[in-house]
Amino acid sequence: NAYLNAPTKEKYYIITGPEFGELERGKIAIIIRALYGLKSSGAMWRTHFAATLRDLGFKSSLADPDVWMRPSKLPSGEEYYEYILVYVDDLLIISHRGNDILDILTTKYQYRLKDVGPPKRYLGAVVGRYDKHGTKTWFISAKDYLQKAIPIVEEHYGTLNKFKADTPLPTNYHPEDDQSPFLKDDEISLYQSFIGTLRWAVELGRIELTFAVSLMSRFTTAPRTDHMQKLLHMFTYIKRHLDSKLVFDPFTRDWSHIPFLNHDWKDFYPDAYEPIPPNAPEPRGKAIQINLFCDAAHANDHVTRRSTTGVIIFLQGTPILWYSKRQSTIETSTFGSEFVALKIATELLEGLRYRLRMMGIPLQGMCNTFCDNDSVVRNVTDPTSMLAKKHNALAYHKVRESVAAGTQRIHHEFGKFNLSDVLTKNLPVYKHKACCASILH
């Protein structure tokens, strides 16, 4: 019971009952510990444990208050940061001397630790070691979480073997066109529960489900019969592909064969620069390469005619951020929807670079960005290129300024090789498998 380590700030008391014994019954008992159920207990536990971490020399990252870091050195002399990731009372320690930190927490601060050892599970995901081309790295997997969810689905709808599910949803499926009867109230609750399960699976690394889950989430308030059938189709796909995992690929990608353009932008954006926070910690460790793929499916919502943006960002070869969402505006051309997608990708990239810097992680120059619309790429890589469609001016200048500032360099990627396709549309089997092979293991 972690909360009991923390003192309570407010003054609480109770009148003791029979469970305290006859001699103590009816007395006033003052509560001095942060018991579960008190309004401030969570905050008091966090404050108490934060004081412990500060005493150990850790500082809370400004990018994420629950990521704690302190400077350290490897036995080889290489400088880096030790991290402690805190989720309520779950700790994930990243350090070459993690056991020493655990011993101090136990002996000096008298915490009673449970399940101490290399991480096996974190927030519902299975965590383990993986051999990547002879290099030991880590993986996370939603396998156990989904294995527990599938029997719940089958309890209501029978064994999930009625579909030929090689992809999360059938190719070119559009739920907005469905006119089947609405579900009854009890099935609506089930639909919402299943969507919640699938959303968390996406958070745990099942990236290939992102678009399908986003698509079906639009109908949680009024789902129809066929919508539920398509959720069962998704669970059937999951049942047949339970072993997919996200591997932390440490290898840098070689883009030396890519003819990235390098122009002088001073005449067009003379004041362009990438803002680096003045309070960012000193970078330590090996520089990280950032690679980004973005795509847009133009007007693929048959009702609203809004396009869908898909973005996936890699650190080295590891997917770290994935995004699939309908655009908030209606674009009349593929060019417009792709430009909006690239603007959104640029904003996501800038946020990620800020967080990495605030965690003391050095960046390997510009992000390598790939977009499959040649007209958009020409507009944002050639300083002399003029925008013909003025209503895209905000996206145009946002992306061009990030290129001028050295935040990213952009190259045209043919659509059949664009990994973000899996985040914008229901792909045919061969292309779905090709994308998954480059993203998951």
PDB file of C-alpha atoms in Angstrom, residues 145-335:
ATOM      1  CA  TYR A 145      -3.842  -7.818 -22.629  1.00  0.00           C
ATOM      2  CA  LEU A 146      -5.612  -8.903 -25.820  1.00  0.00           C
ATOM      3  CA  GLN A 147      -5.594 -12.573 -24.822  1.00  0.00           C
ATOM      4  CA  LYS A 148      -7.663 -11.596 -21.799  1.00  0.00           C
ATOM      5  CA  ALA A 149     -10.012  -9.448 -23.902  1.00  0.00           C
ATOM      6  CA  ILE A 150     -10.818 -12.050 -26.575  1.00  0.00           C
ATOM      7  CA  PRO A 151     -12.679 -14.488 -24.236  1.00  0.00           C
ATOM      8  CA  ILE A 152     -14.889 -11.594 -23.105  1.00  0.00           C
ATOM      9  CA  VAL A 153     -15.831 -10.904 -26.718  1.00  0.00           C
ATOM     10  CA  GLU A 154     -16.402 -14.605 -27.412  1.00  0.00           C
ATOM     11  CA  GLU A 155     -18.569 -14.906 -24.308  1.00  0.00           C
ATOM     12  CA  HIS A 156     -21.093 -12.584 -25.970  1.00  0.00           C
ATOM     13  CA  TYR A 157     -20.699 -13.444 -29.659  1.00  0.00           C
ATOM     14  CA  GLY A 158     -19.238 -16.933 -29.881  1.00  0.00           C
ATOM     15  CA  THR A 159     -15.907 -18.146 -31.204  1.00  0.00           C
ATOM     16  CA  LEU A 160     -14.126 -15.644 -33.412  1.00  0.00           C
ATOM     17  CA  ASN A 161     -13.597 -17.795 -36.472  1.00  0.00           C
ATOM     18  CA  LYS A 162     -16.406 -16.626 -38.760  1.00  0.00           C
ATOM     19  CA  PHE A 163     -14.326 -14.070 -40.674  1.00  0.00           C
ATOM     20  CA  LYS A 164     -11.377 -14.329 -43.018  1.00  0.00           C
ATOM     21  CA  ALA A 165      -9.520 -11.541 -41.281  1.00  0.00           C
ATOM     22  CA  ASP A 166      -6.131 -10.857 -42.844  1.00  0.00           C
ATOM     23  CA  THR A 167      -6.506  -7.104 -42.218  1.00  0.00           C
ATOM     24  CA  PRO A 168      -8.209  -5.216 -39.350  1.00  0.00           C
ATOM     25  CA  LEU A 169     -11.083  -4.139 -41.627  1.00  0.00           C
ATOM     26  CA  PRO A 170     -12.073  -5.122 -45.176  1.00  0.00           C
ATOM     27  CA  THR A 171     -10.447  -3.103 -47.956  1.00  0.00           C
ATOM     28  CA  ASN A 172     -12.391   0.052 -48.888  1.00  0.00           C
ATOM     29  CA  TYR A 173     -14.857  -0.418 -46.007  1.00  0.00           C
ATOM     30  CA  HIS A 174     -16.761   2.771 -45.104  1.00  0.00           C
ATOM     31  CA  PRO A 175     -18.824   2.513 -41.891  1.00  0.00           C
ATOM     32  CA  GLU A 176     -20.503   5.868 -42.585  1.00  0.00           C
ATOM     33  CA  ASP A 177     -22.349   4.233 -45.502  1.00  0.00           C
ATOM     34  CA  ASP A 178     -23.869   1.552 -43.276  1.00  0.00           C
ATOM     35  CA  GLN A 179     -27.681   1.524 -42.966  1.00  0.00           C
ATOM     36  CA  SER A 180     -28.163  -1.584 -40.817  1.00  0.00           C
ATOM     37  CA  PRO A 181     -30.381  -1.328 -37.689  1.00  0.00           C
ATOM     38  CA  PHE A 182     -29.081   0.514 -34.638  1.00  0.00           C
ATOM     39  CA  LEU A 183     -27.838  -1.591 -31.735  1.00  0.00           C
ATOM     40  CA  LYS A 184     -29.908  -1.929 -28.566  1.00  0.00           C
ATOM     41  CA  ASP A 185     -28.761  -0.225 -25.374  1.00  0.00           C
ATOM     42  CA  ASP A 186     -26.989  -3.246 -23.877  1.00  0.00           C
ATOM     43  CA  GLU A 187     -25.064  -3.839 -27.109  1.00  0.00           C
ATOM     44  CA  ILE A 188     -24.149  -0.151 -27.335  1.00  0.00           C
ATOM     45  CA  SER A 189     -22.420  -0.520 -23.961  1.00  0.00           C
ATOM     46  CA  LEU A 190     -20.565  -3.574 -25.260  1.00  0.00           C
ATOM     47  CA  TYR A 191     -19.542  -1.696 -28.410  1.00  0.00           C
ATOM     48  CA  GLN A 192     -18.153   1.163 -26.341  1.00  0.00           C
ATOM     49  CA  SER A 193     -16.326  -1.290 -24.082  1.00  0.00           C
ATOM     50  CA  PHE A 194     -14.756  -3.069 -27.069  1.00  0.00           C
ATOM     51  CA  ILE A 195     -13.657   0.248 -28.551  1.00  0.00           C
ATOM     52  CA  GLY A 196     -11.999   1.121 -25.229  1.00  0.00           C
ATOM     53  CA  THR A 197     -10.136  -2.191 -25.282  1.00  0.00           C
ATOM     54  CA  LEU A 198      -8.934  -1.603 -28.838  1.00  0.00           C
ATOM     55  CA  ARG A 199      -7.855   1.970 -28.082  1.00  0.00           C
ATOM     56  CA  TRP A 200      -5.593   0.762 -25.292  1.00  0.00           C
ATOM     57  CA  ALA A 201      -4.180  -1.948 -27.557  1.00  0.00           C
ATOM     58  CA  VAL A 202      -3.171   0.836 -29.962  1.00  0.00           C
ATOM     59  CA  GLU A 203      -1.468   2.649 -27.075  1.00  0.00           C
ATOM     60  CA  LEU A 204       0.432  -0.541 -26.261  1.00  0.00           C
ATOM     61  CA  GLY A 205       1.972  -0.707 -29.722  1.00  0.00           C
ATOM     62  CA  ARG A 206      -0.584  -2.283 -32.078  1.00  0.00           C
ATOM     63  CA  ILE A 207      -0.009   0.487 -34.599  1.00  0.00           C
ATOM     64  CA  GLU A 208      -1.687  -1.287 -37.504  1.00  0.00           C
ATOM     65  CA  LEU A 209      -5.034  -1.073 -35.656  1.00  0.00           C
ATOM     66  CA  THR A 210      -4.877   2.719 -35.282  1.00  0.00           C
ATOM     67  CA  PHE A 211      -6.857   3.729 -38.367  1.00  0.00           C
ATOM     68  CA  ALA A 212      -9.499   1.032 -37.936  1.00  0.00           C
ATOM     69  CA  VAL A 213     -10.034   1.923 -34.264  1.00  0.00           C
ATOM     70  CA  SER A 214     -10.203   5.646 -35.073  1.00  0.00           C
ATOM     71  CA  LEU A 215     -12.702   4.930 -37.847  1.00  0.00           C
ATOM     72  CA  MET A 216     -15.023   2.778 -35.723  1.00  0.00           C
ATOM     73  CA  SER A 217     -14.747   5.132 -32.715  1.00  0.00           C
ATOM     74  CA  ARG A 218     -16.780   7.724 -34.601  1.00  0.00           C
ATOM     75  CA  PHE A 219     -19.913   5.660 -34.014  1.00  0.00           C
ATOM     76  CA  THR A 220     -19.751   4.969 -30.271  1.00  0.00           C
ATOM     77  CA  THR A 221     -22.890   7.017 -29.547  1.00  0.00           C
ATOM     78  CA  ALA A 222     -25.082   5.309 -32.163  1.00  0.00           C
ATOM     79  CA  PRO A 223     -23.437   2.137 -33.511  1.00  0.00           C
ATOM     80  CA  ARG A 224     -25.262  -0.107 -35.941  1.00  0.00           C
ATOM     81  CA  THR A 225     -25.444  -3.888 -36.253  1.00  0.00           C
ATOM     82  CA  ASP A 226     -22.851  -4.088 -38.998  1.00  0.00           C
ATOM     83  CA  HIS A 227     -20.508  -1.824 -37.023  1.00  0.00           C
ATOM     84  CA  MET A 228     -20.470  -4.451 -34.298  1.00  0.00           C
ATOM     85  CA  GLN A 229     -19.792  -7.134 -36.879  1.00  0.00           C
ATOM     86  CA  LYS A 230     -16.777  -5.188 -38.063  1.00  0.00           C
ATOM     87  CA  LEU A 231     -15.483  -4.956 -34.478  1.00  0.00           C
ATOM     88  CA  LEU A 232     -15.769  -8.747 -34.307  1.00  0.00           C
ATOM     89  CA  HIS A 233     -13.824  -8.843 -37.581  1.00  0.00           C
ATOM     90  CA  MET A 234     -11.101  -6.762 -35.888  1.00  0.00           C
ATOM     91  CA  PHE A 235     -10.949  -9.083 -32.892  1.00  0.00           C
ATOM     92  CA  THR A 236     -10.714 -12.056 -35.243  1.00  0.00           C
ATOM     93  CA  TYR A 237      -7.747 -10.384 -36.940  1.00  0.00           C
ATOM     94  CA  ILE A 238      -6.170  -9.771 -33.534  1.00  0.00           C
ATOM     95  CA  LYS A 239      -6.725 -13.379 -32.480  1.00  0.00           C
ATOM     96  CA  ARG A 240      -4.833 -14.514 -35.579  1.00  0.00           C
ATOM     97  CA  HIS A 241      -2.033 -11.978 -35.079  1.00  0.00           C
ATOM     98  CA  LEU A 242      -1.496 -11.979 -31.324  1.00  0.00           C
ATOM     99  CA  ASP A 243       2.287 -12.181 -31.473  1.00  0.00           C
ATOM    100  CA  SER A 244       2.872  -8.775 -33.099  1.00  0.00           C
ATOM    101  CA  LYS A 245       5.231  -6.687 -31.027  1.00  0.00           C
ATOM    102  CA  LEU A 246       6.901  -3.287 -31.127  1.00  0.00           C
ATOM    103  CA  VAL A 247      10.683  -3.687 -30.992  1.00  0.00           C
ATOM    104  CA  PHE A 248      12.988  -0.895 -29.854  1.00  0.00           C
ATOM    105  CA  ASP A 249      15.188  -0.844 -32.942  1.00  0.00           C
ATOM    106  CA  PRO A 250      18.460   0.984 -32.032  1.00  0.00           C
ATOM    107  CA  PHE A 251      19.898   1.163 -35.548  1.00  0.00           C
ATOM    108  CA  THR A 252      20.345   4.401 -37.480  1.00  0.00           C
ATOM    109  CA  ARG A 253      18.905   4.426 -40.989  1.00  0.00           C
ATOM    110  CA  ASP A 254      21.235   5.263 -43.864  1.00  0.00           C
ATOM    111  CA  TRP A 255      19.655   7.940 -46.070  1.00  0.00           C
ATOM    112  CA  SER A 256      22.831   8.801 -47.962  1.00  0.00           C
ATOM    113  CA  HIS A 257      21.236   7.608 -51.208  1.00  0.00           C
ATOM    114  CA  ILE A 258      18.333  10.069 -50.817  1.00  0.00           C
ATOM    115  CA  PRO A 259      18.896  13.349 -52.728  1.00  0.00           C
ATOM    116  CA  PHE A 260      17.584  15.714 -50.052  1.00  0.00           C
ATOM    117  CA  LEU A 261      17.596  19.310 -51.328  1.00  0.00           C
ATOM    118  CA  ASN A 262      19.599  21.912 -49.433  1.00  0.00           C
ATOM    119  CA  HIS A 263      18.707  25.498 -50.385  1.00  0.00           C
ATOM    120  CA  ASP A 264      19.509  28.875 -48.912  1.00  0.00           C
ATOM    121  CA  TRP A 265      16.312  30.203 -47.335  1.00  0.00           C
ATOM    122  CA  LYS A 266      17.670  33.477 -45.926  1.00  0.00           C
ATOM    123  CA  ASP A 267      15.937  35.661 -48.525  1.00  0.00           C
ATOM    124  CA  PHE A 268      12.560  34.097 -47.762  1.00  0.00           C
ATOM    125  CA  TYR A 269      12.626  33.333 -44.017  1.00  0.00           C
ATOM    126  CA  PRO A 270      15.571  35.352 -42.652  1.00  0.00           C
ATOM    127  CA  ASP A 271      14.450  34.963 -39.036  1.00  0.00           C
ATOM    128  CA  ALA A 272      13.667  31.239 -39.176  1.00  0.00           C
ATOM    129  CA  TYR A 273      15.223  29.190 -36.402  1.00  0.00           C
ATOM    130  CA  GLU A 274      14.286  26.197 -34.313  1.00  0.00           C
ATOM    131  CA  PRO A 275      13.520  27.435 -30.800  1.00  0.00           C
ATOM    132  CA  ILE A 276      15.631  25.524 -28.298  1.00  0.00           C
ATOM    133  CA  PRO A 277      14.412  25.969 -24.721  1.00  0.00           C
ATOM    134  CA  PRO A 278      16.955  27.994 -22.708  1.00  0.00           C
ATOM    135  CA  ASN A 279      16.282  25.807 -19.663  1.00  0.00           C
ATOM    136  CA  ALA A 280      16.876  22.518 -21.503  1.00  0.00           C
ATOM    137  CA  PRO A 281      19.363  20.223 -19.749  1.00  0.00           C
ATOM    138  CA  GLU A 282      22.747  19.598 -21.315  1.00  0.00           C
ATOM    139  CA  PRO A 283      22.445  16.823 -23.934  1.00  0.00           C
ATOM    140  CA  ARG A 284      24.099  13.542 -22.942  1.00  0.00           C
ATOM    141  CA  GLY A 285      24.488  10.211 -24.667  1.00  0.00           C
ATOM    142  CA  LYS A 286      24.270   9.204 -28.306  1.00  0.00           C
ATOM    143  CA  ALA A 287      22.437  11.417 -30.779  1.00  0.00           C
ATOM    144  CA  ILE A 288      19.030  10.165 -31.906  1.00  0.00           C
ATOM    145  CA  GLN A 289      17.899  10.093 -35.532  1.00  0.00           C
ATOM    146  CA  ILE A 290      14.275  11.102 -36.227  1.00  0.00           C
ATOM    147  CA  ASN A 291      12.423   9.788 -39.292  1.00  0.00           C
ATOM    148  CA  LEU A 292       8.865  10.775 -40.202  1.00  0.00           C
ATOM    149  CA  PHE A 293       6.327   9.481 -42.727  1.00  0.00           C
ATOM    150  CA  CYS A 294       3.067  11.308 -43.392  1.00  0.00           C
ATOM    151  CA  ASP A 295       0.108  10.732 -45.686  1.00  0.00           C
ATOM    152  CA  ALA A 296      -3.444  11.896 -46.322  1.00  0.00           C
ATOM    153  CA  ALA A 297      -6.421   9.983 -47.712  1.00  0.00           C
ATOM    154  CA  HIS A 298      -8.340  12.645 -49.616  1.00  0.00           C
ATOM    155  CA  ALA A 299     -12.087  12.968 -48.914  1.00  0.00           C
ATOM    156  CA  ASN A 300     -12.302   9.386 -47.705  1.00  0.00           C
ATOM    157  CA  ASP A 301     -15.262  10.114 -45.419  1.00  0.00           C
ATOM    158  CA  HIS A 302     -18.223   9.639 -47.760  1.00  0.00           C
ATOM    159  CA  VAL A 303     -20.559  11.740 -45.597  1.00  0.00           C
ATOM    160  CA  THR A 304     -18.485  14.782 -44.649  1.00  0.00           C
ATOM    161  CA  ARG A 305     -15.832  14.431 -47.376  1.00  0.00           C
ATOM    162  CA  ARG A 306     -13.115  15.175 -44.856  1.00  0.00           C
ATOM    163  CA  SER A 307      -9.694  13.683 -45.427  1.00  0.00           C
ATOM    164  CA  THR A 308      -7.698  11.580 -42.975  1.00  0.00           C
ATOM    165  CA  THR A 309      -4.183  12.420 -41.782  1.00  0.00           C
ATOM    166  CA  GLY A 310      -1.699   9.679 -40.943  1.00  0.00           C
ATOM    167  CA  VAL A 311       1.676  10.329 -39.324  1.00  0.00           C
ATOM    168  CA  ILE A 312       4.255   7.937 -37.924  1.00  0.00           C
ATOM    169  CA  ILE A 313       7.524   9.098 -36.356  1.00  0.00           C
ATOM    170  CA  PHE A 314      10.513   6.864 -35.657  1.00  0.00           C
ATOM    171  CA  LEU A 315      13.427   7.346 -33.273  1.00  0.00           C
ATOM    172  CA  GLN A 316      16.191   5.356 -34.964  1.00  0.00           C
ATOM    173  CA  GLY A 317      14.079   2.454 -36.255  1.00  0.00           C
ATOM    174  CA  THR A 318      11.552   2.497 -33.416  1.00  0.00           C
ATOM    175  CA  PRO A 319       8.029   3.861 -33.920  1.00  0.00           C
ATOM    176  CA  ILE A 320       7.554   6.409 -31.133  1.00  0.00           C
ATOM    177  CA  LEU A 321       4.490   8.394 -32.221  1.00  0.00           C
ATOM    178  CA  TRP A 322       1.587   7.420 -34.467  1.00  0.00           C
ATOM    179  CA  TYR A 323      -1.395   9.573 -35.412  1.00  0.00           C
ATOM    180  CA  SER A 324      -4.564   8.945 -37.424  1.00  0.00           C
ATOM    181  CA  LYS A 325      -7.390  11.462 -37.443  1.00  0.00           C
ATOM    182  CA  ARG A 326      -9.903  13.158 -39.697  1.00  0.00           C
ATOM    183  CA  GLN A 327      -8.891  16.630 -40.738  1.00  0.00           C
ATOM    184  CA  SER A 328     -10.942  19.511 -39.362  1.00  0.00           C
ATOM    185  CA  THR A 329     -11.344  21.167 -42.776  1.00  0.00           C
ATOM    186  CA  ILE A 330     -12.709  19.948 -46.095  1.00  0.00           C
ATOM    187  CA  GLU A 331     -10.066  20.085 -48.807  1.00  0.00           C
ATOM    188  CA  THR A 332     -11.071  20.168 -52.465  1.00  0.00           C
ATOM    189  CA  SER A 333      -7.914  18.496 -53.738  1.00  0.00           C
ATOM    190  CA  THR A 334      -5.389  15.839 -52.810  1.00  0.00           C
ATOM    191  CA  PHE A 335      -2.775  18.603 -52.776  1.00  0.00           C
TER     192      PHE A 335
END
